[in-house]
mmCIF file of C-alpha atoms in Angstrom:
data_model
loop_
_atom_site.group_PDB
_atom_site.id
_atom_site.type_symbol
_atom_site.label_atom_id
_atom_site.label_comp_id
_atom_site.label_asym_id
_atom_site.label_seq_id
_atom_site.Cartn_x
_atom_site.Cartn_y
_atom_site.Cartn_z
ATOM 1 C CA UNK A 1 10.543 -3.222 26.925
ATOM 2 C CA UNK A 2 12.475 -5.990 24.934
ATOM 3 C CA UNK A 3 9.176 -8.348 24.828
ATOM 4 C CA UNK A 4 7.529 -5.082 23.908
ATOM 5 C CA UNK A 5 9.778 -4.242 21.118
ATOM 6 C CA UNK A 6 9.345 -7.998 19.683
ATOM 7 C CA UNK A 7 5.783 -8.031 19.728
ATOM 8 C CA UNK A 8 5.581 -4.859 17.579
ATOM 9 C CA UNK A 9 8.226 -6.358 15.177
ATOM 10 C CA UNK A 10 6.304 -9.560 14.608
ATOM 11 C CA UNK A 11 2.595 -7.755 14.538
ATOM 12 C CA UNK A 12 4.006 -5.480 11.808
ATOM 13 C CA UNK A 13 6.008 -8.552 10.201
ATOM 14 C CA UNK A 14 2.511 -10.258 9.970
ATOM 15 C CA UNK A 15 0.135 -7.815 8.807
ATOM 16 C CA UNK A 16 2.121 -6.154 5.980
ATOM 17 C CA UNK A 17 3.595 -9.068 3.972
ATOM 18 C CA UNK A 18 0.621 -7.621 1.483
ATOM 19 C CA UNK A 19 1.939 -4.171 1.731
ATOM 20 C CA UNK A 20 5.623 -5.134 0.442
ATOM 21 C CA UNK A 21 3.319 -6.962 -2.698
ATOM 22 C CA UNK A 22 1.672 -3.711 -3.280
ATOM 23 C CA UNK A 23 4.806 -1.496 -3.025
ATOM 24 C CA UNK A 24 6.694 -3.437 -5.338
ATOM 25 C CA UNK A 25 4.098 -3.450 -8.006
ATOM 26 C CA UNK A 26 4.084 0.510 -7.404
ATOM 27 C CA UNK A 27 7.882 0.744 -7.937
ATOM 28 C CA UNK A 28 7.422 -1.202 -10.830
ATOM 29 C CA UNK A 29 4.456 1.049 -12.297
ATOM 30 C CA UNK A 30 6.683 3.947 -11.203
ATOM 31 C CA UNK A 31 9.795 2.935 -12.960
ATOM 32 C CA UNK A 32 12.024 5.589 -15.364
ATOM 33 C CA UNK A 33 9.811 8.100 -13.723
ATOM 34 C CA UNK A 34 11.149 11.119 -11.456
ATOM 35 C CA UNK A 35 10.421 11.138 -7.688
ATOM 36 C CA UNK A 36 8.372 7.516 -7.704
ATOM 37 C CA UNK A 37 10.848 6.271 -4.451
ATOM 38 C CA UNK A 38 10.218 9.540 -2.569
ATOM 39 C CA UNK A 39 6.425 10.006 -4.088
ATOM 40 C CA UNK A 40 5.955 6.281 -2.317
ATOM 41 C CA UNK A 41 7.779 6.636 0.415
ATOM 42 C CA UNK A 42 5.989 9.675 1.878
ATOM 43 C CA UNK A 43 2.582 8.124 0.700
ATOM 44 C CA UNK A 44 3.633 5.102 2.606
ATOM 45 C CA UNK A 45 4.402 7.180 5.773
ATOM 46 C CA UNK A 46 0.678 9.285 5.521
ATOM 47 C CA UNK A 47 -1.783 6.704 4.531
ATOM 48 C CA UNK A 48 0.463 3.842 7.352
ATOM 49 C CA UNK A 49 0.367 6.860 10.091
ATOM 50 C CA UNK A 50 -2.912 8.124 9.418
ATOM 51 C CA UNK A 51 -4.005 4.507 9.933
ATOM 52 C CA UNK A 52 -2.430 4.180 13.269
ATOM 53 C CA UNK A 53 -3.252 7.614 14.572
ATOM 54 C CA UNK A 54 -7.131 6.525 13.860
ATOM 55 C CA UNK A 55 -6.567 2.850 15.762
ATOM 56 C CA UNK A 56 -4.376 4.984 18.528
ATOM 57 C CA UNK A 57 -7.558 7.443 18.920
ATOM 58 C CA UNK A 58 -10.647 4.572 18.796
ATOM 59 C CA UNK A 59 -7.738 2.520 21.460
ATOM 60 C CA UNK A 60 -8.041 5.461 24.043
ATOM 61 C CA UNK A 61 -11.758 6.160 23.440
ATOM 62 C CA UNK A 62 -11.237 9.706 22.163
ATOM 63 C CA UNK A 63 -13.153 8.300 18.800
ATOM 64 C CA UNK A 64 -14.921 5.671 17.800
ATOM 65 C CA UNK A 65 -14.036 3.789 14.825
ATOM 66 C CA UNK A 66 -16.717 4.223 11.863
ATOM 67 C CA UNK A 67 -19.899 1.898 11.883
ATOM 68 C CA UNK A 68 -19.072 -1.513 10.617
ATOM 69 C CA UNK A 69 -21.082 -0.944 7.421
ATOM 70 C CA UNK A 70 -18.928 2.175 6.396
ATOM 71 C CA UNK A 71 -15.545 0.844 6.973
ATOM 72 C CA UNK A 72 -15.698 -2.050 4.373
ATOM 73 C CA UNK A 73 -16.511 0.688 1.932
ATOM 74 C CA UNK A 74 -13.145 1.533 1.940
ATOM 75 C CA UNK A 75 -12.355 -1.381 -0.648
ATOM 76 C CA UNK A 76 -13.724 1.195 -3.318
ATOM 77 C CA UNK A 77 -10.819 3.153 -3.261
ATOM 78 C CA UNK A 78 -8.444 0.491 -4.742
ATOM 79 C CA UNK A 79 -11.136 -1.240 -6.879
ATOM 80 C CA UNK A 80 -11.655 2.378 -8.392
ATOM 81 C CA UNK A 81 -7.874 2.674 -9.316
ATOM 82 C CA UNK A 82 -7.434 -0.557 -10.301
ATOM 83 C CA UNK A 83 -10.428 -0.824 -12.785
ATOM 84 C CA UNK A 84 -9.075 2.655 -13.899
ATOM 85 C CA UNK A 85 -5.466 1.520 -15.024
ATOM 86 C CA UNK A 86 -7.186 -1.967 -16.667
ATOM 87 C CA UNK A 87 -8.949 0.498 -18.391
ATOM 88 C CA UNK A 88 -6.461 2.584 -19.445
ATOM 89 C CA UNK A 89 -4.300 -0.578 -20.198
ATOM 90 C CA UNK A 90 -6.931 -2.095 -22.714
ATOM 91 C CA UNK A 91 -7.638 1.586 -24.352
ATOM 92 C CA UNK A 92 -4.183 1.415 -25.264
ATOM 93 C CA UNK A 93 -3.171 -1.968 -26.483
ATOM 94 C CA UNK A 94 -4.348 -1.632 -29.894
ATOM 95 C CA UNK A 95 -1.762 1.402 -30.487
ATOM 96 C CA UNK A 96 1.199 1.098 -32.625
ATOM 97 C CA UNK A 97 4.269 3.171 -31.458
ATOM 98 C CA UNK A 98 7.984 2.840 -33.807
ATOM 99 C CA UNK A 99 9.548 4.864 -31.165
ATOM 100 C CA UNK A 100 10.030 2.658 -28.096
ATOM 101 C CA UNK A 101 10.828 5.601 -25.981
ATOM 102 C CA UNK A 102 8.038 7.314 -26.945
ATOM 103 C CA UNK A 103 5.937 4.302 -25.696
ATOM 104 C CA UNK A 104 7.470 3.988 -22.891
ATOM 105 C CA UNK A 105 7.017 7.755 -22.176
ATOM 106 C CA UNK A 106 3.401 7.434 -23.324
ATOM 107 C CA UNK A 107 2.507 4.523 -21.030
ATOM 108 C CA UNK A 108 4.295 6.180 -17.599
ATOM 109 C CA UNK A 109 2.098 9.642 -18.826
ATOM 110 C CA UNK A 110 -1.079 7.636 -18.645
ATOM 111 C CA UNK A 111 -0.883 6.056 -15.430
ATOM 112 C CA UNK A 112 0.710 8.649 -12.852
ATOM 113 C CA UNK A 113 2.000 8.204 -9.376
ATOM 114 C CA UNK A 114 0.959 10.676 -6.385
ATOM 115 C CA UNK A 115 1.786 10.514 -3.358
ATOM 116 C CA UNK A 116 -2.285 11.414 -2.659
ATOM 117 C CA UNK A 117 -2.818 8.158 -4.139
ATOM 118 C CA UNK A 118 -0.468 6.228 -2.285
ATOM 119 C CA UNK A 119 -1.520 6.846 0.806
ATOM 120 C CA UNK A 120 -5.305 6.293 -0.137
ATOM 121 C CA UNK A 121 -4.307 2.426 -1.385
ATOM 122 C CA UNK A 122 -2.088 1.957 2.173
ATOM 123 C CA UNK A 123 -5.323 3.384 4.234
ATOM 124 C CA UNK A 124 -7.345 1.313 2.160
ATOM 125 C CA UNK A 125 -4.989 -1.541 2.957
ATOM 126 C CA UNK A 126 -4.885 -1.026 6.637
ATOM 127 C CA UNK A 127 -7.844 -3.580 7.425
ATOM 128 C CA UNK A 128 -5.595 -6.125 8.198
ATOM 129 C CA UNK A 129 -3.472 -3.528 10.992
ATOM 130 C CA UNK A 130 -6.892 -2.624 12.137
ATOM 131 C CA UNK A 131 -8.133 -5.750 13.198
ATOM 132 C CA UNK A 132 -4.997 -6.820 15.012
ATOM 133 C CA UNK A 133 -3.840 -3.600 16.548
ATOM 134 C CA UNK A 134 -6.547 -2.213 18.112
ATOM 135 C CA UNK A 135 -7.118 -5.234 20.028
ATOM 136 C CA UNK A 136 -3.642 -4.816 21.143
ATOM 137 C CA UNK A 137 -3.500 -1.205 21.594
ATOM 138 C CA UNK A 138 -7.054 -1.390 23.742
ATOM 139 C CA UNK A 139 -4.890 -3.832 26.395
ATOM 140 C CA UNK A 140 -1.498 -2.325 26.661
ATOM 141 C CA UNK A 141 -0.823 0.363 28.827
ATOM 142 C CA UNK A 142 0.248 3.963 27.270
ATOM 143 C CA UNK A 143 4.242 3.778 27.253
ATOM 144 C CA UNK A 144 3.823 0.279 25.325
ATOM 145 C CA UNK A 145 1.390 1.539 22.845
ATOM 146 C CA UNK A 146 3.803 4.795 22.067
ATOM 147 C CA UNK A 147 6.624 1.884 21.980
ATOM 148 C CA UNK A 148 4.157 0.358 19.329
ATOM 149 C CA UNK A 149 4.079 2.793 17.158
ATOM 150 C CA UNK A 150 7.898 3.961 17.100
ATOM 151 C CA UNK A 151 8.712 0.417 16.035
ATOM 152 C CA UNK A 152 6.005 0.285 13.355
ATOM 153 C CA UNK A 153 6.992 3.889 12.017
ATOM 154 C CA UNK A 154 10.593 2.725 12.194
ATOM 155 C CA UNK A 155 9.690 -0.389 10.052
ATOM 156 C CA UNK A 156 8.020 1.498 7.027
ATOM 157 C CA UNK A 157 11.007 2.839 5.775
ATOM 158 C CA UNK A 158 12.942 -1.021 5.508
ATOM 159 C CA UNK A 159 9.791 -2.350 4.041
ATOM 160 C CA UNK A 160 9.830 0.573 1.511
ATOM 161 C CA UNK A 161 13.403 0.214 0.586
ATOM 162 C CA UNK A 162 12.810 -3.681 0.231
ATOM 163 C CA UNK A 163 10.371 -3.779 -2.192
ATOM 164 C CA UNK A 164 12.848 -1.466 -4.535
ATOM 165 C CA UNK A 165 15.247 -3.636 -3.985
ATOM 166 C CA UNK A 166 13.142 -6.621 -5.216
ATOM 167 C CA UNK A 167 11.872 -4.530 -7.979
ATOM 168 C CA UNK A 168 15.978 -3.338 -8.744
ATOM 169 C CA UNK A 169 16.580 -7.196 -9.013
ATOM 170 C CA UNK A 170 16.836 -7.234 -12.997
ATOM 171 C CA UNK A 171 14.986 -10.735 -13.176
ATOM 172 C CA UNK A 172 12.527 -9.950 -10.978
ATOM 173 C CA UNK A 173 12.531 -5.952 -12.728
ATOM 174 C CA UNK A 174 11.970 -7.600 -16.066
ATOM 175 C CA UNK A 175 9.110 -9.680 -15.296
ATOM 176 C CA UNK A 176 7.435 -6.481 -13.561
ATOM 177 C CA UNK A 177 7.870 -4.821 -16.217
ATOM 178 C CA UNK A 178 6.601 -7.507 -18.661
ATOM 179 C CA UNK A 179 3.613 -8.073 -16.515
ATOM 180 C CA UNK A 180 2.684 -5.247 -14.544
ATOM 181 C CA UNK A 181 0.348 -3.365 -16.766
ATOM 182 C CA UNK A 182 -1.385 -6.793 -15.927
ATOM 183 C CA UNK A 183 -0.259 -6.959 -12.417
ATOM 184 C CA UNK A 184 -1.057 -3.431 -11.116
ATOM 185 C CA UNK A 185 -4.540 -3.260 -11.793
ATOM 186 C CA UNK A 186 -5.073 -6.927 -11.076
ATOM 187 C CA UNK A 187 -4.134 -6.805 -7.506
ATOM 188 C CA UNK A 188 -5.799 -3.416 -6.657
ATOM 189 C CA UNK A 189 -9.094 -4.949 -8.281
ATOM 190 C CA UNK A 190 -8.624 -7.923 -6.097
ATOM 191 C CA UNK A 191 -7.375 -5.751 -2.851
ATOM 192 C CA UNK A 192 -10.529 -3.866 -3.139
ATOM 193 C CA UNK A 193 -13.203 -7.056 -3.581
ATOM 194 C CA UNK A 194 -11.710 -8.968 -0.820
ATOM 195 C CA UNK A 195 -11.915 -5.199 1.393
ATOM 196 C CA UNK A 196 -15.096 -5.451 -0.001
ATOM 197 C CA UNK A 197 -16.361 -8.854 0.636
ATOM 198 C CA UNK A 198 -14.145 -9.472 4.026
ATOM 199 C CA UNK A 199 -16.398 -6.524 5.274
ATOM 200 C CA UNK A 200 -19.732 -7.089 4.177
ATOM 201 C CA UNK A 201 -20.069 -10.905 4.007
ATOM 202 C CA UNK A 202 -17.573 -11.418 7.295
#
């Protein structure tokens, strides 16, 4: 059970270092903005368990994971939302605003949080889970898989509550918020081309 629990804690450890980036450039996006830490944190928990509940279901047999050519397709989602806040970013630069609040209001109003959307970029993300899990999952009996996937659900909510805490950091929180109108939809452009690429070129 102990080697068990270990195992889980390093797989998860290893395949969502890329998951705490992401997260903290959503709490940054999300800052001064009602509901962002439980809008993410439920988005987390759907897009991460509807991930595992699909690996769980292909590891048993009961499904069978979609074609290899579908599945890299996936990268679209976060290409689609990060070209979308670039272009929202650019469309606005060129505005003059006196009233920094008003600014600040105007550029949280453009670029909203949902939990819908959340979980779409961490199913998107789960390529990495995928390819390590089910491998896993296929070779361990059924108590050690359900073990599995305690630990892992157990884990989102630390990884969650780190990245706000690195985002709280007011260094760290000012350079977010210098940068991440640049950030945000840099790294969902990228997540989605290397989805993209990892899938149809690998």
């Amino acid at each position: 059970m102990l080697l068990t629990i270990t195992q889980a804690i390093v797989l998860f450890a290893a395949t969502n270092i890329d998951h705490l980036l992401v997260l903290t450039l959503l709490f940054a996006h999300g800052a001064h903005r009602a509901h962002t830490f439980r809008q993410i944190m439920l988005g987390q928990y759907i897009g991460f368990g509807a991930m595992l509940g699909v690996i769980t279901l292909a590891a048993f047999g009961i499904i069978r994971l979609l074609p290899p050519w579908i599945a890299p397709w996936f990268g679209l989602i976060p290409l689609f939302i990060g070209v979308r806040a670039a272009w929202k970013t650019w469309r606005s630069s060129g505005e003059d605003d006196d009233d920094e609040l008003g600014e600040v209001a105007e550029r949280i109003e453009g670029k909203p949080l949902s939990v819908a959307l959340i979980a779409a970029i961490t199913f998107a993300n789960g390529g990495d889970e995928i390819g390590v899990y089910l491998p896993v999952f296929v070779q361990a009996e059924p108590w050690q898989i359900a073990v599995y996937l305690i630990v892992f659900l157990l884990l989102v909510t630390p990884v969650v509550h780190l990245a706000r805490f690195i985002t709280s950091r007011k260094p760290i929180a000012e350079a977010l918020e210098r940068w991440e109108t640049v950030l945000f939809p840099a790294v969902l452009i990228a997540l989605g081309i290397i989805i993209l690429a990892t899938g149809l070129i690998g």
